[in-house]
């Protein structure tokens, strides 16, 4: 469900306090018991009940009555905490409209120092299992609430954007990260799949140059396609990096080849450019 900026703006300080306490206690409890939450937040039973009512009405908290009365954050509550932190730190002053919804993210425009984009990571339960298996993320926690996997995914993307940007790859500039939300610069361009290119060859070579630079820095995109490239005239940006792969990955070559095949295949189909995958691969790793 998309976020409501109004709901986030209208959060009372006690409601933020409650969200933060549930977040903290979810490391120990699958369902945070009501009495534990009351002690941790220091609110009266009456106030707590009233505020929880608001939070549940906005789908930020959900409750269970078995085996005992307890509470959990929803994705909405977790997103709200991240965004209100970005607001209180001054990174963003306003949340704008939704510009993209993917399988595992929602992307909003926002106002900060210039126009920004907020990418909210939402890793579902199934891919969380594989994230967890892959990298033993936070293994010391007794319970691992799956909403926190999104924070891991956001971190992966943020770190990659930082390193890639520093190394001269054309990616959005990462501005800030909080929990599962990344703030980055807005790209005034079109997704490659929506663009009609005047100089397709220049654009393809621009993409390959960026992939080559990323490879030299140790990054393989691992989800490269016409949907994750943005263009403006001849300028290109490569976006959407959370699933990037290291060169030491046992299937690194196959993954890179698949990335390259997606791109050369697209240019061949749409613009009749024939670049042989083998040559392109040599060019990138060479
Ligand atoms: N920095 C940006 N500037 C402008 N538009 C952006 C920016 N980042 C993302 N977008 C837009 O939002 C869309 C979705 O973003 P992105 O590709 O990063 O995530 P996703 O495809 O939802 O992720 P997933 O592959 O996990 O589903 C992009 O296709 C693009 O149109
Ligand atoms: Mg994408």
mmCIF file of C-alpha atoms and ligand atoms in Angstrom:
data_model
loop_
_atom_site.group_PDB
_atom_site.id
_atom_site.type_symbol
_atom_site.label_atom_id
_atom_site.label_comp_id
_atom_site.label_asym_id
_atom_site.label_seq_id
_atom_site.Cartn_x
_atom_site.Cartn_y
_atom_site.Cartn_z
ATOM 1 C CA UNK A 1 0.000 0.000 0.000
ATOM 2 C CA UNK A 2 1.434 3.428 -0.895
ATOM 3 C CA UNK A 3 2.443 5.695 1.931
ATOM 4 C CA UNK A 4 0.349 8.633 2.876
ATOM 5 C CA UNK A 5 2.559 11.686 3.454
ATOM 6 C CA UNK A 6 -0.339 13.150 5.471
ATOM 7 C CA UNK A 7 -0.321 10.172 7.828
ATOM 8 C CA UNK A 8 3.396 10.573 8.414
ATOM 9 C CA UNK A 9 3.178 14.323 8.909
ATOM 10 C CA UNK A 10 0.378 13.990 11.428
ATOM 11 C CA UNK A 11 2.153 11.465 13.666
ATOM 12 C CA UNK A 12 2.106 12.576 17.295
ATOM 13 C CA UNK A 13 5.392 12.454 19.224
ATOM 14 C CA UNK A 14 3.984 9.690 21.431
ATOM 15 C CA UNK A 15 3.146 7.693 18.309
ATOM 16 C CA UNK A 16 6.716 8.003 17.083
ATOM 17 C CA UNK A 17 7.889 6.983 20.544
ATOM 18 C CA UNK A 18 5.670 3.893 20.381
ATOM 19 C CA UNK A 19 6.839 2.962 16.874
ATOM 20 C CA UNK A 20 10.473 3.267 17.997
ATOM 21 C CA UNK A 21 9.886 1.120 21.051
ATOM 22 C CA UNK A 22 8.097 -1.578 19.072
ATOM 23 C CA UNK A 23 10.960 -1.512 16.557
ATOM 24 C CA UNK A 24 13.524 -1.998 19.311
ATOM 25 C CA UNK A 25 11.546 -4.703 21.098
ATOM 26 C CA UNK A 26 10.902 -6.651 17.887
ATOM 27 C CA UNK A 27 14.507 -7.803 18.143
ATOM 28 C CA UNK A 28 13.403 -9.776 21.203
ATOM 29 C CA UNK A 29 9.739 -10.535 20.624
ATOM 30 C CA UNK A 30 7.851 -11.707 17.582
ATOM 31 C CA UNK A 31 4.863 -9.889 19.086
ATOM 32 C CA UNK A 32 5.839 -7.171 21.552
ATOM 33 C CA UNK A 33 3.745 -7.737 24.707
ATOM 34 C CA UNK A 34 1.539 -4.856 25.717
ATOM 35 C CA UNK A 35 2.935 -4.547 29.268
ATOM 36 C CA UNK A 36 6.538 -4.592 28.008
ATOM 37 C CA UNK A 37 5.659 -1.855 25.525
ATOM 38 C CA UNK A 38 3.960 0.210 28.207
ATOM 39 C CA UNK A 39 6.980 0.045 30.522
ATOM 40 C CA UNK A 40 9.429 0.829 27.729
ATOM 41 C CA UNK A 41 7.449 3.797 26.444
ATOM 42 C CA UNK A 42 6.575 5.193 29.887
ATOM 43 C CA UNK A 43 3.038 6.046 28.775
ATOM 44 C CA UNK A 44 -0.123 5.440 30.774
ATOM 45 C CA UNK A 45 -2.266 2.489 29.723
ATOM 46 C CA UNK A 46 -4.931 4.864 28.530
ATOM 47 C CA UNK A 47 -2.572 6.981 26.414
ATOM 48 C CA UNK A 48 -0.916 3.888 24.991
ATOM 49 C CA UNK A 49 -4.229 2.355 24.010
ATOM 50 C CA UNK A 50 -5.373 5.569 22.382
ATOM 51 C CA UNK A 51 -2.151 6.045 20.404
ATOM 52 C CA UNK A 52 -2.009 2.384 19.358
ATOM 53 C CA UNK A 53 -5.557 2.796 18.069
ATOM 54 C CA UNK A 54 -4.360 5.614 15.806
ATOM 55 C CA UNK A 55 -1.346 3.656 14.617
ATOM 56 C CA UNK A 56 -3.406 0.577 13.801
ATOM 57 C CA UNK A 57 -5.973 2.718 12.007
ATOM 58 C CA UNK A 58 -3.184 3.951 9.726
ATOM 59 C CA UNK A 59 -1.830 0.439 9.169
ATOM 60 C CA UNK A 60 1.469 1.236 10.875
ATOM 61 C CA UNK A 61 1.069 -1.338 13.646
ATOM 62 C CA UNK A 62 -0.720 -4.662 13.753
ATOM 63 C CA UNK A 63 -1.790 -6.639 16.786
ATOM 64 C CA UNK A 64 -2.317 -10.195 17.815
ATOM 65 C CA UNK A 65 -4.341 -11.561 20.690
ATOM 66 C CA UNK A 66 -2.811 -15.033 20.750
ATOM 67 C CA UNK A 67 -0.781 -16.298 22.554
ATOM 68 C CA UNK A 68 -0.990 -12.917 24.330
ATOM 69 C CA UNK A 69 -1.832 -9.319 23.440
ATOM 70 C CA UNK A 70 1.094 -8.080 21.363
ATOM 71 C CA UNK A 71 2.131 -5.681 18.616
ATOM 72 C CA UNK A 72 4.334 -5.577 15.510
ATOM 73 C CA UNK A 73 5.308 -2.840 13.102
ATOM 74 C CA UNK A 74 3.973 -3.197 9.577
ATOM 75 C CA UNK A 75 5.982 -2.075 6.548
ATOM 76 C CA UNK A 76 3.998 1.168 6.772
ATOM 77 C CA UNK A 77 5.121 1.774 10.355
ATOM 78 C CA UNK A 78 8.719 1.011 9.524
ATOM 79 C CA UNK A 79 8.625 3.306 6.463
ATOM 80 C CA UNK A 80 7.034 6.030 8.584
ATOM 81 C CA UNK A 81 9.870 5.841 11.120
ATOM 82 C CA UNK A 82 12.493 6.067 8.386
ATOM 83 C CA UNK A 83 10.845 8.972 6.638
ATOM 84 C CA UNK A 84 10.114 10.941 9.779
ATOM 85 C CA UNK A 85 13.797 10.534 10.742
ATOM 86 C CA UNK A 86 14.876 11.865 7.349
ATOM 87 C CA UNK A 87 12.542 14.804 7.889
ATOM 88 C CA UNK A 88 13.779 15.518 11.419
ATOM 89 C CA UNK A 89 17.397 15.390 10.227
ATOM 90 C CA UNK A 90 16.588 17.926 7.522
ATOM 91 C CA UNK A 91 17.394 15.600 4.598
ATOM 92 C CA UNK A 92 13.930 16.053 3.169
ATOM 93 C CA UNK A 93 11.324 18.719 3.747
ATOM 94 C CA UNK A 94 8.458 17.201 1.774
ATOM 95 C CA UNK A 95 7.419 13.887 0.339
ATOM 96 C CA UNK A 96 6.109 14.119 -3.219
ATOM 97 C CA UNK A 97 4.340 11.710 -5.499
ATOM 98 C CA UNK A 98 4.945 8.043 -6.146
ATOM 99 C CA UNK A 99 7.029 7.646 -9.327
ATOM 100 C CA UNK A 100 7.684 3.927 -9.410
ATOM 101 C CA UNK A 101 6.578 0.735 -7.748
ATOM 102 C CA UNK A 102 8.662 -2.379 -8.243
ATOM 103 C CA UNK A 103 8.428 -5.881 -6.855
ATOM 104 C CA UNK A 104 10.453 -4.905 -3.843
ATOM 105 C CA UNK A 105 10.427 -1.156 -3.640
ATOM 106 C CA UNK A 106 8.430 2.028 -3.929
ATOM 107 C CA UNK A 107 10.050 5.193 -5.265
ATOM 108 C CA UNK A 108 8.846 8.678 -4.343
ATOM 109 C CA UNK A 109 9.881 12.162 -5.307
ATOM 110 C CA UNK A 110 10.904 14.323 -2.365
ATOM 111 C CA UNK A 111 12.175 17.792 -1.689
ATOM 112 C CA UNK A 112 15.534 18.283 -0.019
ATOM 113 C CA UNK A 113 18.550 20.148 -1.262
ATOM 114 C CA UNK A 114 17.102 20.058 -4.756
ATOM 115 C CA UNK A 115 14.774 17.356 -6.004
ATOM 116 C CA UNK A 116 15.455 13.983 -4.480
ATOM 117 C CA UNK A 117 14.125 10.504 -4.832
ATOM 118 C CA UNK A 118 13.286 8.246 -1.890
ATOM 119 C CA UNK A 119 13.593 4.564 -2.599
ATOM 120 C CA UNK A 120 11.761 2.533 0.014
ATOM 121 C CA UNK A 121 12.977 -1.046 0.086
ATOM 122 C CA UNK A 122 10.404 -3.705 0.891
ATOM 123 C CA UNK A 123 11.820 -7.177 0.820
ATOM 124 C CA UNK A 124 9.136 -9.831 0.985
ATOM 125 C CA UNK A 125 9.336 -12.858 3.187
ATOM 126 C CA UNK A 126 10.515 -15.227 0.461
ATOM 127 C CA UNK A 127 13.506 -13.260 -0.771
ATOM 128 C CA UNK A 128 14.303 -12.424 2.821
ATOM 129 C CA UNK A 129 15.048 -16.108 3.387
ATOM 130 C CA UNK A 130 17.644 -16.034 0.638
ATOM 131 C CA UNK A 131 19.113 -12.718 1.826
ATOM 132 C CA UNK A 132 19.477 -14.249 5.235
ATOM 133 C CA UNK A 133 21.068 -17.411 3.949
ATOM 134 C CA UNK A 134 23.428 -15.481 1.708
ATOM 135 C CA UNK A 135 24.954 -13.168 4.232
ATOM 136 C CA UNK A 136 24.000 -14.247 7.760
ATOM 137 C CA UNK A 137 22.634 -10.797 8.345
ATOM 138 C CA UNK A 138 22.506 -9.874 12.050
ATOM 139 C CA UNK A 139 22.719 -13.482 13.210
ATOM 140 C CA UNK A 140 22.936 -12.569 16.904
ATOM 141 C CA UNK A 141 19.269 -11.587 17.046
ATOM 142 C CA UNK A 142 17.020 -14.089 18.683
ATOM 143 C CA UNK A 143 14.155 -13.272 16.342
ATOM 144 C CA UNK A 144 14.681 -11.841 12.955
ATOM 145 C CA UNK A 145 11.631 -9.845 11.946
ATOM 146 C CA UNK A 146 11.536 -9.984 8.183
ATOM 147 C CA UNK A 147 10.771 -6.288 7.749
ATOM 148 C CA UNK A 148 14.374 -5.554 8.776
ATOM 149 C CA UNK A 149 15.679 -7.410 5.726
ATOM 150 C CA UNK A 150 14.694 -4.340 3.756
ATOM 151 C CA UNK A 151 17.237 -2.334 5.712
ATOM 152 C CA UNK A 152 19.902 -4.730 4.600
ATOM 153 C CA UNK A 153 18.837 -4.346 0.994
ATOM 154 C CA UNK A 154 18.858 -0.532 1.297
ATOM 155 C CA UNK A 155 22.359 -0.640 2.796
ATOM 156 C CA UNK A 156 23.615 -2.818 -0.035
ATOM 157 C CA UNK A 157 22.322 -0.325 -2.565
ATOM 158 C CA UNK A 158 23.520 2.757 -0.685
ATOM 159 C CA UNK A 159 27.074 1.433 -0.267
ATOM 160 C CA UNK A 160 27.221 0.481 -3.931
ATOM 161 C CA UNK A 161 25.984 3.885 -5.075
ATOM 162 C CA UNK A 162 28.607 5.591 -2.908
ATOM 163 C CA UNK A 163 31.486 3.520 -4.242
ATOM 164 C CA UNK A 164 30.298 3.627 -7.858
ATOM 165 C CA UNK A 165 29.729 7.361 -7.809
ATOM 166 C CA UNK A 166 33.173 7.912 -6.293
ATOM 167 C CA UNK A 167 34.672 5.698 -8.988
ATOM 168 C CA UNK A 168 33.082 7.745 -11.758
ATOM 169 C CA UNK A 169 30.157 5.503 -12.707
ATOM 170 C CA UNK A 170 27.050 7.445 -13.675
ATOM 171 C CA UNK A 171 24.563 6.542 -10.936
ATOM 172 C CA UNK A 172 22.290 8.730 -8.783
ATOM 173 C CA UNK A 173 24.186 10.509 -5.998
ATOM 174 C CA UNK A 174 23.345 8.796 -2.689
ATOM 175 C CA UNK A 175 22.375 11.478 -0.177
ATOM 176 C CA UNK A 176 21.228 9.689 2.977
ATOM 177 C CA UNK A 177 20.010 6.377 4.304
ATOM 178 C CA UNK A 178 17.661 5.670 7.180
ATOM 179 C CA UNK A 179 16.488 2.140 7.906
ATOM 180 C CA UNK A 180 15.013 0.812 4.636
ATOM 181 C CA UNK A 181 14.927 4.162 2.840
ATOM 182 C CA UNK A 182 17.556 5.732 0.603
ATOM 183 C CA UNK A 183 17.524 9.361 -0.464
ATOM 184 C CA UNK A 184 19.329 10.027 -3.741
ATOM 185 C CA UNK A 185 19.391 12.675 -6.432
ATOM 186 C CA UNK A 186 16.575 12.768 -8.944
ATOM 187 C CA UNK A 187 17.471 11.898 -12.523
ATOM 188 C CA UNK A 188 15.599 13.966 -15.065
ATOM 189 C CA UNK A 189 15.543 11.294 -17.727
ATOM 190 C CA UNK A 190 13.512 8.411 -19.081
ATOM 191 C CA UNK A 191 13.832 4.717 -18.482
ATOM 192 C CA UNK A 192 15.617 3.282 -21.506
ATOM 193 C CA UNK A 193 12.594 1.129 -22.384
ATOM 194 C CA UNK A 194 10.475 4.275 -22.752
ATOM 195 C CA UNK A 195 12.980 6.341 -24.713
ATOM 196 C CA UNK A 196 13.243 6.652 -28.475
ATOM 197 C CA UNK A 197 16.960 7.172 -29.029
ATOM 198 C CA UNK A 198 18.479 9.370 -31.709
ATOM 199 C CA UNK A 199 21.932 7.870 -31.305
ATOM 200 C CA UNK A 200 21.406 4.332 -30.042
ATOM 201 C CA UNK A 201 25.008 3.334 -30.679
ATOM 202 C CA UNK A 202 26.376 6.162 -28.516
ATOM 203 C CA UNK A 203 23.952 5.277 -25.754
ATOM 204 C CA UNK A 204 24.844 1.575 -25.872
ATOM 205 C CA UNK A 205 28.527 2.431 -25.722
ATOM 206 C CA UNK A 206 27.850 4.774 -22.805
ATOM 207 C CA UNK A 207 26.126 1.950 -20.944
ATOM 208 C CA UNK A 208 28.974 -0.470 -21.647
ATOM 209 C CA UNK A 209 31.559 2.070 -20.478
ATOM 210 C CA UNK A 210 29.727 2.454 -17.188
ATOM 211 C CA UNK A 211 29.437 -1.315 -16.752
ATOM 212 C CA UNK A 212 33.152 -1.612 -17.456
ATOM 213 C CA UNK A 213 33.987 1.015 -14.843
ATOM 214 C CA UNK A 214 31.709 -0.675 -12.315
ATOM 215 C CA UNK A 215 33.400 -4.007 -13.044
ATOM 216 C CA UNK A 216 36.834 -2.456 -12.518
ATOM 217 C CA UNK A 217 35.580 -1.257 -9.107
ATOM 218 C CA UNK A 218 34.378 -4.774 -8.227
ATOM 219 C CA UNK A 219 30.657 -4.454 -8.961
ATOM 220 C CA UNK A 220 28.433 -6.496 -11.262
ATOM 221 C CA UNK A 221 24.908 -5.103 -11.458
ATOM 222 C CA UNK A 222 23.057 -8.431 -11.583
ATOM 223 C CA UNK A 223 19.707 -7.009 -12.722
ATOM 224 C CA UNK A 224 20.717 -4.983 -15.736
ATOM 225 C CA UNK A 225 18.041 -4.381 -18.344
ATOM 226 C CA UNK A 226 16.386 -1.558 -20.254
ATOM 227 C CA UNK A 227 14.294 -0.929 -17.112
ATOM 228 C CA UNK A 228 17.314 -0.138 -14.942
ATOM 229 C CA UNK A 229 19.018 2.297 -17.288
ATOM 230 C CA UNK A 230 17.899 5.906 -17.516
ATOM 231 C CA UNK A 231 18.747 8.209 -20.395
ATOM 232 C CA UNK A 232 18.608 11.852 -21.316
ATOM 233 C CA UNK A 233 19.862 12.470 -24.841
ATOM 234 C CA UNK A 234 23.178 10.613 -24.927
ATOM 235 C CA UNK A 235 23.693 10.660 -21.171
ATOM 236 C CA UNK A 236 23.059 7.401 -19.319
ATOM 237 C CA UNK A 237 22.629 6.406 -15.673
ATOM 238 C CA UNK A 238 22.567 2.891 -14.283
ATOM 239 C CA UNK A 239 20.063 2.569 -11.420
ATOM 240 C CA UNK A 240 18.718 -0.108 -9.043
ATOM 241 C CA UNK A 241 21.791 -1.695 -7.412
ATOM 242 C CA UNK A 242 20.688 -3.597 -4.252
ATOM 243 C CA UNK A 243 21.400 -7.042 -5.729
ATOM 244 C CA UNK A 244 24.901 -6.207 -7.034
ATOM 245 C CA UNK A 245 27.358 -9.102 -7.017
ATOM 246 C CA UNK A 246 31.069 -9.307 -6.257
ATOM 247 C CA UNK A 247 33.572 -10.450 -8.869
ATOM 248 C CA UNK A 248 34.487 -13.350 -6.586
ATOM 249 C CA UNK A 249 30.959 -14.770 -6.756
ATOM 250 C CA UNK A 250 31.186 -18.317 -8.176
ATOM 251 C CA UNK A 251 28.824 -17.374 -11.034
ATOM 252 C CA UNK A 252 30.201 -13.870 -11.581
ATOM 253 C CA UNK A 253 30.966 -14.408 -15.280
ATOM 254 C CA UNK A 254 27.539 -15.885 -15.994
ATOM 255 C CA UNK A 255 25.821 -13.046 -14.170
ATOM 256 C CA UNK A 256 27.784 -10.416 -16.064
ATOM 257 C CA UNK A 257 27.103 -12.184 -19.368
ATOM 258 C CA UNK A 258 23.400 -12.248 -18.628
ATOM 259 C CA UNK A 259 23.452 -8.529 -17.787
ATOM 260 C CA UNK A 260 25.233 -7.772 -21.040
ATOM 261 C CA UNK A 261 22.974 -10.028 -23.065
ATOM 262 C CA UNK A 262 19.900 -8.229 -21.735
ATOM 263 C CA UNK A 263 21.292 -4.924 -22.943
ATOM 264 C CA UNK A 264 22.734 -5.983 -26.304
ATOM 265 C CA UNK A 265 19.581 -8.005 -26.954
ATOM 266 C CA UNK A 266 17.450 -4.941 -26.341
ATOM 267 C CA UNK A 267 19.512 -2.772 -28.707
ATOM 268 C CA UNK A 268 19.487 -5.470 -31.317
ATOM 269 C CA UNK A 269 15.714 -5.923 -31.178
ATOM 270 C CA UNK A 270 14.768 -2.258 -30.980
ATOM 271 C CA UNK A 271 17.540 -0.578 -33.005
ATOM 272 C CA UNK A 272 19.056 -3.365 -35.078
ATOM 273 C CA UNK A 273 22.512 -2.973 -33.525
ATOM 274 C CA UNK A 274 24.421 -6.241 -33.560
ATOM 275 C CA UNK A 275 27.092 -6.468 -30.885
ATOM 276 C CA UNK A 276 28.272 -9.992 -30.249
ATOM 277 C CA UNK A 277 27.978 -10.916 -26.556
ATOM 278 C CA UNK A 278 31.511 -12.399 -26.512
ATOM 279 C CA UNK A 279 33.102 -9.207 -27.783
ATOM 280 C CA UNK A 280 31.134 -7.058 -25.385
ATOM 281 C CA UNK A 281 32.142 -9.310 -22.493
ATOM 282 C CA UNK A 282 35.830 -9.052 -23.464
ATOM 283 C CA UNK A 283 35.484 -5.297 -23.712
ATOM 284 C CA UNK A 284 33.994 -5.022 -20.217
ATOM 285 C CA UNK A 285 36.406 -7.320 -18.389
ATOM 286 C CA UNK A 286 39.450 -6.400 -20.466
HETATM 287 N N1 LIG B 1 17.228 8.519 -8.869
HETATM 288 C C1 LIG B 1 16.129 8.393 -9.615
HETATM 289 N N2 LIG B 1 15.690 9.440 -10.354
HETATM 290 C C2 LIG B 1 14.569 9.337 -11.106
HETATM 291 N N3 LIG B 1 13.817 8.225 -11.179
HETATM 292 C C3 LIG B 1 14.202 7.150 -10.470
HETATM 293 C C4 LIG B 1 15.369 7.174 -9.659
HETATM 294 N N4 LIG B 1 15.505 5.974 -9.075
HETATM 295 C C5 LIG B 1 14.466 5.225 -9.497
HETATM 296 N N5 LIG B 1 13.676 5.917 -10.349
HETATM 297 C C6 LIG B 1 12.445 5.444 -11.017
HETATM 298 O O1 LIG B 1 11.795 4.495 -10.199
HETATM 299 C C7 LIG B 1 11.762 3.210 -10.858
HETATM 300 C C8 LIG B 1 12.001 2.102 -9.841
HETATM 301 O O2 LIG B 1 13.298 2.240 -9.247
HETATM 302 P P1 LIG B 1 14.333 1.042 -9.179
HETATM 303 O O3 LIG B 1 14.550 0.485 -10.533
HETATM 304 O O4 LIG B 1 15.524 1.516 -8.432
HETATM 305 O O5 LIG B 1 13.614 -0.010 -8.247
HETATM 306 P P2 LIG B 1 12.710 -1.280 -8.617
HETATM 307 O O6 LIG B 1 12.769 -1.601 -10.052
HETATM 308 O O7 LIG B 1 11.411 -1.041 -7.988
HETATM 309 O O8 LIG B 1 13.404 -2.340 -7.819
HETATM 310 P P3 LIG B 1 13.129 -3.912 -7.935
HETATM 311 O O9 LIG B 1 13.904 -4.324 -9.150
HETATM 312 O O10 LIG B 1 13.651 -4.432 -6.643
HETATM 313 O O11 LIG B 1 11.666 -4.108 -8.115
HETATM 314 C C9 LIG B 1 12.843 3.270 -11.914
HETATM 315 O O12 LIG B 1 12.581 2.422 -12.985
HETATM 316 C C10 LIG B 1 12.804 4.745 -12.322
HETATM 317 O O13 LIG B 1 11.780 4.984 -13.253
HETATM 318 MG MG1 LIG B 2 14.254 -1.312 -11.436
#
